[in-house]
CSV table of C-alpha atoms in Angstrom, one decimal:
chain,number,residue,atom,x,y,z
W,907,UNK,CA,84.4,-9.9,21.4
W,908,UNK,CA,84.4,-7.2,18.9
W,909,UNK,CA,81.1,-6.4,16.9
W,910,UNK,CA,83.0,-7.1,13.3
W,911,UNK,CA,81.0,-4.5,12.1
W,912,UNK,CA,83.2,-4.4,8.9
W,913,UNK,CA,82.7,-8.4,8.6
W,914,UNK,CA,85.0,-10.8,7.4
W,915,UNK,CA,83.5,-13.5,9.5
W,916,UNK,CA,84.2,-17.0,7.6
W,917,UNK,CA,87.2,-15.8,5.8
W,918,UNK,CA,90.2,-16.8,5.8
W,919,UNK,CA,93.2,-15.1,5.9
W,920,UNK,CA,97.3,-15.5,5.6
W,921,UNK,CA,99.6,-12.8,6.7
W,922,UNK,CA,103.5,-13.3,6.2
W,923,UNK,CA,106.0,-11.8,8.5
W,924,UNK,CA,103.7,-10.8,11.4
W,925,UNK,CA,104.8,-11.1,14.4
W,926,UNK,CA,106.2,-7.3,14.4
W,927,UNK,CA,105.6,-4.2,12.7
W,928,UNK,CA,103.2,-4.2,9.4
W,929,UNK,CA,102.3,-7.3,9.4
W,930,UNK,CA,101.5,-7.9,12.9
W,931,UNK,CA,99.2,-4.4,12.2
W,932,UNK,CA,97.7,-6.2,9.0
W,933,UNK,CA,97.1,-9.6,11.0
W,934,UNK,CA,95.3,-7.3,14.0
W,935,UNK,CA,93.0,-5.3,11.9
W,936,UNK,CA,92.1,-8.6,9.8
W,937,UNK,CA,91.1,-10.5,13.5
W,938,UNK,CA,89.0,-7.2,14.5
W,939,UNK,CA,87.0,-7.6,11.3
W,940,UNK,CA,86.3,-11.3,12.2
W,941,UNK,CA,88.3,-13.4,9.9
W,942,UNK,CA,90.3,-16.5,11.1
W,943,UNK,CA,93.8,-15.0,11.1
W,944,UNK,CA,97.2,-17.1,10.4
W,945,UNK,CA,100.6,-15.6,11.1
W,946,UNK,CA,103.8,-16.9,9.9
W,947,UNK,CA,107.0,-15.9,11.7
W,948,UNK,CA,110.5,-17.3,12.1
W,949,UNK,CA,110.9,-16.6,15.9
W,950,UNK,CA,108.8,-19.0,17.9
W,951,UNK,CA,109.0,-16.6,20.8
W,952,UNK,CA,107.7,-13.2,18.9
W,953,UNK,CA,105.4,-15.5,17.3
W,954,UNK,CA,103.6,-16.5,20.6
W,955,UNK,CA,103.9,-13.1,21.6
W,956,UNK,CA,102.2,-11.6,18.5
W,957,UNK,CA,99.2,-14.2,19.0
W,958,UNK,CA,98.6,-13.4,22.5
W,959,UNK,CA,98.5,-9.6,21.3
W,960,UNK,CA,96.4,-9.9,18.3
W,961,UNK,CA,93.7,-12.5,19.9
W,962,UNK,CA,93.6,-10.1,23.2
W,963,UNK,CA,93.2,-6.9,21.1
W,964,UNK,CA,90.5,-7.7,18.7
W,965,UNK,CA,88.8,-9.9,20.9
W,966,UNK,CA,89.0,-12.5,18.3
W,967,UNK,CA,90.5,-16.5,19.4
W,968,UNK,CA,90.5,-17.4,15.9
W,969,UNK,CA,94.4,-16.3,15.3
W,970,UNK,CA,96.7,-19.0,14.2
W,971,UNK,CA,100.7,-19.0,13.5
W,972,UNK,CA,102.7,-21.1,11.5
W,973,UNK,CA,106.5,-21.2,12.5
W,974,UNK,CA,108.9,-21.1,9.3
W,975,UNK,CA,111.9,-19.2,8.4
W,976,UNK,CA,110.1,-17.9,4.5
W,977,UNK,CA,114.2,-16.6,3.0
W,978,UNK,CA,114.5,-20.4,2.8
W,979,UNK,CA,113.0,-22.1,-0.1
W,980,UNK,CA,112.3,-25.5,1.8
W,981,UNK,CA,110.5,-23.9,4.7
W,982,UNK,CA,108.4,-22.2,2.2
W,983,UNK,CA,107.4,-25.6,0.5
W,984,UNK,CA,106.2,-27.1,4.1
W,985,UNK,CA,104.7,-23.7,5.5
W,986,UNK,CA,102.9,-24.1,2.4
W,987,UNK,CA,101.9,-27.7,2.9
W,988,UNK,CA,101.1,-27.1,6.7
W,989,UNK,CA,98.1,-24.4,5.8
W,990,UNK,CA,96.7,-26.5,3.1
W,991,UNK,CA,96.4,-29.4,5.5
W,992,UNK,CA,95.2,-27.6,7.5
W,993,UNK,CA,92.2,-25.3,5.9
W,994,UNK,CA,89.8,-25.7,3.4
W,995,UNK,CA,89.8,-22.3,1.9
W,996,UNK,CA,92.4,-18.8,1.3
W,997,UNK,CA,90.3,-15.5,0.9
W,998,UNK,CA,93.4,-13.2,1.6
W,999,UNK,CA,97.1,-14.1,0.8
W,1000,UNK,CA,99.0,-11.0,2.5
W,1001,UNK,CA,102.8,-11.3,1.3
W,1002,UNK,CA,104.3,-8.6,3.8
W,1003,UNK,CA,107.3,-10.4,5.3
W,1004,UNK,CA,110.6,-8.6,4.1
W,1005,UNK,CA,113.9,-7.5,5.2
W,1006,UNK,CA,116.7,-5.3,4.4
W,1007,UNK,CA,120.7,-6.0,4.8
W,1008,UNK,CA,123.4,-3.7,4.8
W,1009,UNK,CA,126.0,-6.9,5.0
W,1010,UNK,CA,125.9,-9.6,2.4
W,1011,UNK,CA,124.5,-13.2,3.8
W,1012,UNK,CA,123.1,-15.8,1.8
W,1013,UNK,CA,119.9,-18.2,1.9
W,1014,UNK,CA,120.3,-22.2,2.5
W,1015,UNK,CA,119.8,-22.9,-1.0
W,1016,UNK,CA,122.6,-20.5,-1.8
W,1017,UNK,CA,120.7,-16.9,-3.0
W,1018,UNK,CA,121.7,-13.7,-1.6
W,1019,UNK,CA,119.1,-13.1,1.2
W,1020,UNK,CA,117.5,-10.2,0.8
W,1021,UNK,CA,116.1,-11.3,-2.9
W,1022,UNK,CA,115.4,-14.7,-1.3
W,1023,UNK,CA,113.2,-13.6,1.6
W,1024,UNK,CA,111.8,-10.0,-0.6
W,1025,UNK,CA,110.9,-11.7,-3.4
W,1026,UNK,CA,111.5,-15.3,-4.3
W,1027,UNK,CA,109.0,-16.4,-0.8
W,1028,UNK,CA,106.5,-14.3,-2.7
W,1029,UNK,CA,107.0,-15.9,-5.7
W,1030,UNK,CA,107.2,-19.4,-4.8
W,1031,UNK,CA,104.3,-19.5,-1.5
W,1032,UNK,CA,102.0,-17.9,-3.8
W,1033,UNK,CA,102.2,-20.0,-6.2
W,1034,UNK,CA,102.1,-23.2,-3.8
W,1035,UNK,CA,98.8,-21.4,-2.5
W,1036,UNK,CA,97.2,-20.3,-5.8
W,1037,UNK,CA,95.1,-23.3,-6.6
W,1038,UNK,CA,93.2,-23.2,-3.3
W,1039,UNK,CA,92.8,-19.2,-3.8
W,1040,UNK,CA,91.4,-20.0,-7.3
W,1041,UNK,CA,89.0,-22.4,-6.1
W,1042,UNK,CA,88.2,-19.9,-3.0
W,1043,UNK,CA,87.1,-17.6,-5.4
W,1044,UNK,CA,85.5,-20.0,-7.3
W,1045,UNK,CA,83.1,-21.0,-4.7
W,1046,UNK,CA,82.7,-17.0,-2.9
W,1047,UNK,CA,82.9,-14.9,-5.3
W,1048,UNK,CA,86.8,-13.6,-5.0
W,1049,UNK,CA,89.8,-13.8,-3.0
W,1050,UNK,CA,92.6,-11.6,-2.7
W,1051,UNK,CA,97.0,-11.2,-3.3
W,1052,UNK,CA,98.2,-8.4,-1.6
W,1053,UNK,CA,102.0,-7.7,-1.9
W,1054,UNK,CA,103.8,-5.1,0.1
W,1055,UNK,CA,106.6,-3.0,-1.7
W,1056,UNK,CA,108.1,0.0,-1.6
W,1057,UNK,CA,108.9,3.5,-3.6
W,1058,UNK,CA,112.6,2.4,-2.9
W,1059,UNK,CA,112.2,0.3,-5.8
W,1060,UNK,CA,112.7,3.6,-8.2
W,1061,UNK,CA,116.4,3.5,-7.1
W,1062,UNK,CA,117.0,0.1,-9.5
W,1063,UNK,CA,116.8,-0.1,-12.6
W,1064,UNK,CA,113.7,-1.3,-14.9
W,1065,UNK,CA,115.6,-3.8,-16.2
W,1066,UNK,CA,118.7,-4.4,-13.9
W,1067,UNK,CA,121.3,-6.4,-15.2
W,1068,UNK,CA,122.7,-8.5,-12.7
W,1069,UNK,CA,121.9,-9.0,-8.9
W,1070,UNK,CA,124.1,-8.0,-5.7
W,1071,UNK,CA,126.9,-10.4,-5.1
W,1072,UNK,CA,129.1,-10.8,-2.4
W,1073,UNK,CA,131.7,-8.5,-4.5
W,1074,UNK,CA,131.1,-4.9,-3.6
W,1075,UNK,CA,127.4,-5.5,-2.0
W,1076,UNK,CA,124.4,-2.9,-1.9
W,1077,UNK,CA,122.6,-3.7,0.4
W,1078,UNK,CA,120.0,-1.0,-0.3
W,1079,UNK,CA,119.8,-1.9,-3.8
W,1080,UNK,CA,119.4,-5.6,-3.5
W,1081,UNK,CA,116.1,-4.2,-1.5
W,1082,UNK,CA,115.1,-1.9,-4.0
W,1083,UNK,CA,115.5,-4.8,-6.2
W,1084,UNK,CA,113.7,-7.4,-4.8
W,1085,UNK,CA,110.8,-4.7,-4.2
W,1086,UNK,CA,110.8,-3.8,-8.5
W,1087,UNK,CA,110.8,-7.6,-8.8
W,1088,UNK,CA,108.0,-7.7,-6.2
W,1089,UNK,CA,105.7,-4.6,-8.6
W,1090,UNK,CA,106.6,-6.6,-11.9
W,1091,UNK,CA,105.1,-10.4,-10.7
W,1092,UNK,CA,102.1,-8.8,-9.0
W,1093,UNK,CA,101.4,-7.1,-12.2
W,1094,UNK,CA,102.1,-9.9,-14.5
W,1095,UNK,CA,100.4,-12.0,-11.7
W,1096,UNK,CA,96.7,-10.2,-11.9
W,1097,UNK,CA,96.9,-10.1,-15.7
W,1098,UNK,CA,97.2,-13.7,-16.0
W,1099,UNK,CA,94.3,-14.2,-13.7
W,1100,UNK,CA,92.1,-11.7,-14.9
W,1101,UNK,CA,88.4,-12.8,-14.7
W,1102,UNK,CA,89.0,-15.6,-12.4
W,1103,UNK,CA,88.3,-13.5,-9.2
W,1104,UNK,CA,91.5,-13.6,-7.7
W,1105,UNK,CA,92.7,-9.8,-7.8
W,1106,UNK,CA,96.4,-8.9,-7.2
W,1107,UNK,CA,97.6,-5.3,-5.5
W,1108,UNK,CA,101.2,-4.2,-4.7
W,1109,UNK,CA,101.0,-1.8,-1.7
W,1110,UNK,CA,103.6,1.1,-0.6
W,1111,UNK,CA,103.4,1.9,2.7
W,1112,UNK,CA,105.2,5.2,3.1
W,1113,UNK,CA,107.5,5.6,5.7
W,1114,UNK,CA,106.4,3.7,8.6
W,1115,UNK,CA,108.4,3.2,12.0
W,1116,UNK,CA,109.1,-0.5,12.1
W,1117,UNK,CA,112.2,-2.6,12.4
W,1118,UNK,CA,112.8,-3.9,9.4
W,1119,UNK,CA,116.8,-3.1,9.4
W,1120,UNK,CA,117.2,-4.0,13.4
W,1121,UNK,CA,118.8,-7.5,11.8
């Protein structure tokens, strides 16, 4: 077992989309520090995979996944309920899990995909999960929102008019989209809970070699 010599031992933390890529980095770094560690992912294969990984390389058993596909609304409501059955407390909520499209597809409740997987999952599981964050911080002192974004988001609009239909689709503006949407709630987000020790941050990466366009 690792030493945790940057302890988070007795935290608890949730990390979207990690079964690849950033997230699967986020979720390994997290277990080497000592926290309890769940994963969601939507393929139950890379999701085993990505557990085997992150327990055997930070020498940590205490990684979890949760199976759910998060671009549909529904699967986002019982992911949701699933954790909170589940623990008793949410230090770190890590909203990473994102995708871009170059071809137009739709969610099962009808959105176009990209903005319901880039932004309305963030939206809607944080908000599921924000009570038990409050009261996390509450009882420890603080507790964290993290949202991954990107400086693609400069290619929209501040205040776009409409969103990408199936009519002449963008795919790479729907992302940028999704990803100003993503900057906007996190800020709005933190100012509304200002002083109740729940802190939000939007994070840009940089260019990174993952495979978030291989679908």
């Amino acid at each position: 077992m690792s030493d945790f010599s940057e302890s988070m031992v007795g935290k608890v933390c949730l990390v979207t989309g990690a079964t690849r890529g950033l997230g699967r980095a986020t979720a390994l770094e997290l277990a080497r520090k000592g926290a309890r560690v769940v994963i969601i992912g939507r393929n139950p294969e890379r999701l085993k995979n990505a557990l085997a990984v992150i327990r055997q390389v930070s020498g940590n058993p205490n990684v979890d996944g949760l199976l759910a596909d998060l671009s549909s609304q529904g699967e986002v409501r019982r992911v949701a309920a699933k954790f909170l059955e589940a623990y008793p407390r949410l230090d770190v909520l890590v909203n990473n899990v994102g995708a871009t499209r170059l071809t137009y597809a739709e969610s099962p409740e009808g959105y176009e995909i990209t903005w319901a997987l880039n932004y309305l999952n963030h939206f809607l599981i944080t908000h599921l999960l924000l009570h038990l964050m409050r009261l996390t911080a509450e009882a420890e002192g603080e507790a964290r929102i993290i949202e991954l974004t990107s400086s693609i988001y400069r290619i929209s609009r501040d205040h776009f008019d409409r969103l990408q239909k199936r009519k002449n689709y963008n795919g790479v503006l729907a992302y940028a989209q999704s990803k100003r949407a993503v900057i906007t709630f996190a800020i709005e987000l933190a100012r509304r809970l200002e002083g109740t020790g729940v802190s939000v941050n939007a994070v840009t990466p940089g260019f990174v070699a993952t495979e978030i366009a291989t679908d």
